[in-house]
Short mmCIF file of C-alpha atoms in Angstrom, two decimals:
data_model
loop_
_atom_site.label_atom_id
_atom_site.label_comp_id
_atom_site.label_asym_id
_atom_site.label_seq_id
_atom_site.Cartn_x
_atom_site.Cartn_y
_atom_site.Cartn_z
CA UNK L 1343 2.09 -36.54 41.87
CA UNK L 1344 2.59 -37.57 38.39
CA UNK L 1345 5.73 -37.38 36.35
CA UNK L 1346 6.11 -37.05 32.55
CA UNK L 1347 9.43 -36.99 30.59
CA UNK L 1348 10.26 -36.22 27.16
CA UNK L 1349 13.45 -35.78 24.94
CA UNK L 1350 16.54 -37.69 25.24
CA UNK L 1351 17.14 -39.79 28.05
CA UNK L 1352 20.49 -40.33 27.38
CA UNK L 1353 21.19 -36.64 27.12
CA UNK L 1354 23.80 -34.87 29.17
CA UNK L 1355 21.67 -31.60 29.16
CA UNK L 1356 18.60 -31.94 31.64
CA UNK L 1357 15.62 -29.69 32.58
CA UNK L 1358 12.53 -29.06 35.05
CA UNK L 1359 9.53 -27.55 33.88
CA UNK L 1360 6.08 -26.78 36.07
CA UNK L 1361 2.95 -26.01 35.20
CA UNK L 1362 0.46 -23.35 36.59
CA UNK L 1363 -2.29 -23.57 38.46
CA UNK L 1364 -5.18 -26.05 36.98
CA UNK L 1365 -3.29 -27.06 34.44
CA UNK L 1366 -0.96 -30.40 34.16
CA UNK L 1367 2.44 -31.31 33.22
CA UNK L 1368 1.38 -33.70 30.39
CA UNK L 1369 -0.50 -30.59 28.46
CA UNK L 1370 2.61 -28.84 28.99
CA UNK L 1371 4.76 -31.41 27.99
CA UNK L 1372 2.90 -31.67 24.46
CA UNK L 1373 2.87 -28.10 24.02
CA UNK L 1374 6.54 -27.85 24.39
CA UNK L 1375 7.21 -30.76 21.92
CA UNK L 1376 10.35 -31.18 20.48
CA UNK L 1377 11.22 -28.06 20.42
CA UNK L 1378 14.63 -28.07 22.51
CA UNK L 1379 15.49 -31.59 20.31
CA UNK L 1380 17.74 -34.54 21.46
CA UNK L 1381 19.73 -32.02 23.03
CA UNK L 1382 17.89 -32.21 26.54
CA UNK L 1383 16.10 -34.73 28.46
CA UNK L 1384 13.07 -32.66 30.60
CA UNK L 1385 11.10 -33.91 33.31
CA UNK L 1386 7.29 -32.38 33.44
CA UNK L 1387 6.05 -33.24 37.13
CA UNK L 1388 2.16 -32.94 37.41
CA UNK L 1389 1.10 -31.52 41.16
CA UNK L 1390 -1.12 -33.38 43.19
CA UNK L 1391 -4.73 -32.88 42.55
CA UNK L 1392 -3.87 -31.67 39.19
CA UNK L 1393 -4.72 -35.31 37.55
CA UNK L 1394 -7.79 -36.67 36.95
CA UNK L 1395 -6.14 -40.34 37.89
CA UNK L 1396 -4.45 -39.13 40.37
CA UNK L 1397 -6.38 -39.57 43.67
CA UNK L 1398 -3.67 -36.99 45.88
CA UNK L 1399 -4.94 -33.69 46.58
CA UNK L 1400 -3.07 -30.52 46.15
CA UNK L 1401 -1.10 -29.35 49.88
CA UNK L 1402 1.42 -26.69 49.94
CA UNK L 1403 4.07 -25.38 47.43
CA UNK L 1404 6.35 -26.32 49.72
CA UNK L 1405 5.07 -29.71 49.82
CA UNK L 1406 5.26 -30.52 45.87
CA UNK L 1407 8.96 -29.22 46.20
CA UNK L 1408 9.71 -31.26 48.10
CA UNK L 1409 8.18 -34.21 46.38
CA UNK L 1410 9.91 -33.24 43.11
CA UNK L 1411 13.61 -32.95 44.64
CA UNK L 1412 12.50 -35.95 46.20
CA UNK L 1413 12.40 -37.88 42.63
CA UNK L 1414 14.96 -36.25 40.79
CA UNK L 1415 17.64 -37.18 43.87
CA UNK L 1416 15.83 -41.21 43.53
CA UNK L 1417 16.10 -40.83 39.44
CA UNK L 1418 19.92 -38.92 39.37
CA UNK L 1419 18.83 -35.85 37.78
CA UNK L 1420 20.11 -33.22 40.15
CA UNK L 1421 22.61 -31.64 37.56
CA UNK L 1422 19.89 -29.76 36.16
CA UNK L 1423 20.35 -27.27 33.16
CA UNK L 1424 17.38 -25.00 34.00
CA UNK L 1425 14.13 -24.78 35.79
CA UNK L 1426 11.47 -23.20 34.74
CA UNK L 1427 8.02 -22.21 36.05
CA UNK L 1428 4.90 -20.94 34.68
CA UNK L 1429 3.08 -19.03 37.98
CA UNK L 1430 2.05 -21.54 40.81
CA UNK L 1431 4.77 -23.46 39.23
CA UNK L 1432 7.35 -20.40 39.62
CA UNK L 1433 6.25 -20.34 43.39
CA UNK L 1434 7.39 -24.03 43.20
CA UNK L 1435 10.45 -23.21 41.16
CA UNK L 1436 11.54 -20.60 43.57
CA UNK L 1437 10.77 -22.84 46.78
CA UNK L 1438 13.28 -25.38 44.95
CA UNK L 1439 15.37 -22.56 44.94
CA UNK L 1440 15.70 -21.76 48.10
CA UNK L 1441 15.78 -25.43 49.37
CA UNK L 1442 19.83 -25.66 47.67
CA UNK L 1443 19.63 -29.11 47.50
CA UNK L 1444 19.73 -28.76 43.42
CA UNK L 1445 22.87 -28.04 41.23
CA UNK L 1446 20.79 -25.21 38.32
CA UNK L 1447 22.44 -23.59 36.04
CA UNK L 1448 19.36 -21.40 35.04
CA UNK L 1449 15.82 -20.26 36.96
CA UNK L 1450 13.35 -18.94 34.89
CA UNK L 1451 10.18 -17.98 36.49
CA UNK L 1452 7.03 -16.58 34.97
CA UNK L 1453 4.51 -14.66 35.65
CA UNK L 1454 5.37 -15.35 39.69
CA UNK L 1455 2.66 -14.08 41.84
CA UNK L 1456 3.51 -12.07 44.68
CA UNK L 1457 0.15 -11.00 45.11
CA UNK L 1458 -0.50 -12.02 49.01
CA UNK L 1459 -4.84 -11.61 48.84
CA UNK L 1460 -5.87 -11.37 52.24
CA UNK L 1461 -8.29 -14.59 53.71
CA UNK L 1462 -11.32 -12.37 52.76
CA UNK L 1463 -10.28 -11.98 48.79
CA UNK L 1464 -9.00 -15.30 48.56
CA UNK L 1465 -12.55 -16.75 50.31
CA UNK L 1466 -14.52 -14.80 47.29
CA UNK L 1467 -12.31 -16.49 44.58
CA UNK L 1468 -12.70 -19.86 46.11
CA UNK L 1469 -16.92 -19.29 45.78
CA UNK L 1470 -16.80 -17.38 42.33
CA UNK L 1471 -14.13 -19.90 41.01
CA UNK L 1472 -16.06 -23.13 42.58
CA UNK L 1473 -19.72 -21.69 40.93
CA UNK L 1474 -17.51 -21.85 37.54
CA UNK L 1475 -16.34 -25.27 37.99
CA UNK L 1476 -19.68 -26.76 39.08
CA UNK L 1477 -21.57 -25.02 36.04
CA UNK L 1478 -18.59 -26.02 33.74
CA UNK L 1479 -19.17 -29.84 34.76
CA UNK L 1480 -22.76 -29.31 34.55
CA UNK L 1481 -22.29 -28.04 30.56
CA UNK L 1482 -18.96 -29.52 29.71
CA UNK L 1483 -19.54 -28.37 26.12
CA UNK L 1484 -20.66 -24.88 26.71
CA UNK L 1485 -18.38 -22.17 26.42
CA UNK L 1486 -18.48 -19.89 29.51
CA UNK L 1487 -16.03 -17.73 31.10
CA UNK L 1488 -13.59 -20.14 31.35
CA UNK L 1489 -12.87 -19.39 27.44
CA UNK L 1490 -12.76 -15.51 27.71
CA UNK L 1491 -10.32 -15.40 30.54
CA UNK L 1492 -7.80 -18.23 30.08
CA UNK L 1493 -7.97 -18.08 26.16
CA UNK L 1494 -5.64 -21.24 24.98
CA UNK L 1495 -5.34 -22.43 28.76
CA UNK L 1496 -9.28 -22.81 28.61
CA UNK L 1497 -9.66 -27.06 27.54
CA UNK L 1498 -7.08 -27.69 30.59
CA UNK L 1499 -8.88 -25.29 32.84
CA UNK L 1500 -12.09 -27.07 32.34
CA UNK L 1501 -10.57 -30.49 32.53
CA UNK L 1502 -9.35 -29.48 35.83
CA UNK L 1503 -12.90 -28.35 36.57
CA UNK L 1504 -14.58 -31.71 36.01
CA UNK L 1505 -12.60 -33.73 38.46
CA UNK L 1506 -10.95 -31.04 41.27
CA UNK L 1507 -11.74 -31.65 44.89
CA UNK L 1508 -12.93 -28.69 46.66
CA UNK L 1509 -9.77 -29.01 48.88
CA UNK L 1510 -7.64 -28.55 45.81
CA UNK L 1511 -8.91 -25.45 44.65
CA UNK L 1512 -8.85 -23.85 47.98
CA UNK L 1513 -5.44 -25.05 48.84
CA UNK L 1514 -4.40 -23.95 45.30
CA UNK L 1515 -5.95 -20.51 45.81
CA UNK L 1516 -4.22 -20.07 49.50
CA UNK L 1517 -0.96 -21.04 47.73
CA UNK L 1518 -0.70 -19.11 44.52
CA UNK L 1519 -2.58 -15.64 45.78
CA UNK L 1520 -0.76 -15.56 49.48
CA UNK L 1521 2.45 -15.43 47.95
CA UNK L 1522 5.01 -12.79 49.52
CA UNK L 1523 8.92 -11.85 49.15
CA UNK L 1524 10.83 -14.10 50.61
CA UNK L 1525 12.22 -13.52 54.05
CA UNK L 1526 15.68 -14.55 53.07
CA UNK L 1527 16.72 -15.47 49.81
CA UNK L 1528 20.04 -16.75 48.62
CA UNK L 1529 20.06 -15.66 44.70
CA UNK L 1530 24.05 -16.38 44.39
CA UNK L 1531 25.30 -19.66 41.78
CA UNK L 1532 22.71 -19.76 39.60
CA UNK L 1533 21.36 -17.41 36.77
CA UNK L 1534 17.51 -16.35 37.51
CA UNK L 1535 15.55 -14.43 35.37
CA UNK L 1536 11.74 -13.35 35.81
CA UNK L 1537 9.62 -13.14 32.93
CA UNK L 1538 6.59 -11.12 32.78
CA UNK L 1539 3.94 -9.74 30.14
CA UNK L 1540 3.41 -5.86 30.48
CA UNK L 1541 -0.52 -6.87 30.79
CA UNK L 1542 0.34 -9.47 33.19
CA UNK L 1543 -1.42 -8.50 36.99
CA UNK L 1544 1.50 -10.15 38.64
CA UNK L 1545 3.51 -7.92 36.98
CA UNK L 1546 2.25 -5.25 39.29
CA UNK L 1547 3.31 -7.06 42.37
CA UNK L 1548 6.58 -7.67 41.06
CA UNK L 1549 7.72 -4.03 42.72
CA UNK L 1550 7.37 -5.99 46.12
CA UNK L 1551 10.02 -8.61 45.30
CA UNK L 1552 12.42 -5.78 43.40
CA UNK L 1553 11.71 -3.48 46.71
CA UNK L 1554 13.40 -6.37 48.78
CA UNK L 1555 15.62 -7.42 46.19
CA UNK L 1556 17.12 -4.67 44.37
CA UNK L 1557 19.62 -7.19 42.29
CA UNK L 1558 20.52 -10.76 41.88
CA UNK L 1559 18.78 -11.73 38.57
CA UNK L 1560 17.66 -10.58 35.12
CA UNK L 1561 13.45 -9.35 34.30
CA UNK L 1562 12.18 -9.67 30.82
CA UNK L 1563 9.10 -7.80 30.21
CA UNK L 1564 7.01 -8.76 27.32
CA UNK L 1565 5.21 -5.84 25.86
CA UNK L 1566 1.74 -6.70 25.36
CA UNK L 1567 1.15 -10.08 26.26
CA UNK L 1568 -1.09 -11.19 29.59
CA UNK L 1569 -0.20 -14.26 32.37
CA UNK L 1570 1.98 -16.39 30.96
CA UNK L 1571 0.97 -15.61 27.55
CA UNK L 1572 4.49 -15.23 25.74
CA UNK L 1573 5.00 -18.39 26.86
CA UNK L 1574 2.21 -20.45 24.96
CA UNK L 1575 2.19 -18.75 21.71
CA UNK L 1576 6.08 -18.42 21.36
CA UNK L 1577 7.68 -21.45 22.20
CA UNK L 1578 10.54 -21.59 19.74
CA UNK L 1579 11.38 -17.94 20.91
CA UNK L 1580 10.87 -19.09 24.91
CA UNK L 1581 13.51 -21.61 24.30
CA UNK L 1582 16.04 -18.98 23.83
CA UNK L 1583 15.36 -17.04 27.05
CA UNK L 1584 15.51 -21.00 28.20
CA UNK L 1585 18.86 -21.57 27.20
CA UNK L 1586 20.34 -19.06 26.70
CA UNK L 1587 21.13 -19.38 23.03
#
């Protein structure tokens, strides 16, 4: 697992941000730019697998929650203004969540898929999704579908695609389309909020979680925008749902 961090590192406010699936903490971390200022120092962990130098290969959520509590406890950073996760990286910010082992002031969790595929939909994704990659390394420079579905996500997507394992993209397709309600989940202390796009198909599963969970946290529903969408083109406006401001 690799770790990024940018801002101020002498700044009393401090922040977690993950990435989504097949993408990386370092394209997030440039994306985001200085956009919350000298205000915050925020740490942009890249899972395992998700590097091209970086020989690990992707496990469980659970697994890259742990790692991550692991090096914020070694590096002091458990006072943590917020957390936020973009969809495999919401599953992640939600297992940190449950683990307690964090002081947050603020969850914010996007596009979170609670779409639990069963083995035989998940198997299909893993062959259409590995014929993509192989065809995408074969013509690197040729747009494909890649482009049409993932829009501004597409040059990480096929980055991803050029060095991922085969074990990474089935683990990461187990992980991020198996996910379910929690059994038991402790919501009180901290302020969570779900954010969603109205075209978003996780957004449809969401009824699952709100079924078991009634209460406990805030949804924001962007009209009109798809998975994690709102995100990428409105960062200066994401901030605020960020911090509150």
């Amino acid at each position: 697992m690799k770790f990024n961090v940018s801002g101020n590192p002498a700044a009393t406010k401090k922040g977690l941000m993950l990435h989504g699936m097949a993408l990386n903490g370092k394209a997030m971390m440039t994306l985001v730019g200085n956009t919350f200022g000298s205000d915050y120092c925020i740490v942009f962990p890249t899972f395992d697998g998700h590097h091209r130098e970086d020989k690990t290969v992707y496990t469980t959520i659970g697994d890259q929650a742990d790692k991550i509590i692991a090096y914020l406890e070694y590096n002091g950073l458990c006072d943590l203004d917020f957390v936020m996760g973009l969809s495999l990286g919401a599953m992640t910010a939600l297992e940190i969540l449950q683990r307690k082992r964090l002081n947050v002031r603020r969850y914010v969790l996007d596009g979170l898929p609670f779409a639990g595929f069963n083995p035989i939909k998940r198997s299909i994704m893993k062959i259409a999704l590995g014929y993509i990659f192989r065809q995408t390394r074969k013509h690197p420079a040729k747009r494909n579908c890649i482009d049409k579905m993932f829009g501004g996500n597409a040059p990480e997507i096929k980055e991803f695609a050029m060095f991922a394992e085969k074990a990474d993209i089935s683990n990461s397709i187990d992980q991020g389309f198996s996910g379910k309600a929690p059994p038991h989940l402790d919501m009180s202390g901290e302020d969570i909020i779900f954010v969603y796009g109205s075209r978003d198909g996780s957004y449809s599963y969401f009824r699952k979680f709100q079924k078991k969970y009634p209460d406990g946290y805030r949804l924001t529903v962007k009209e009109g925008y798809k998975h994690c969408q709102y995100f990428r083109e409105n960062i200066e406006e994401y901030a605020k749902i960020i911090t509150g401001r």
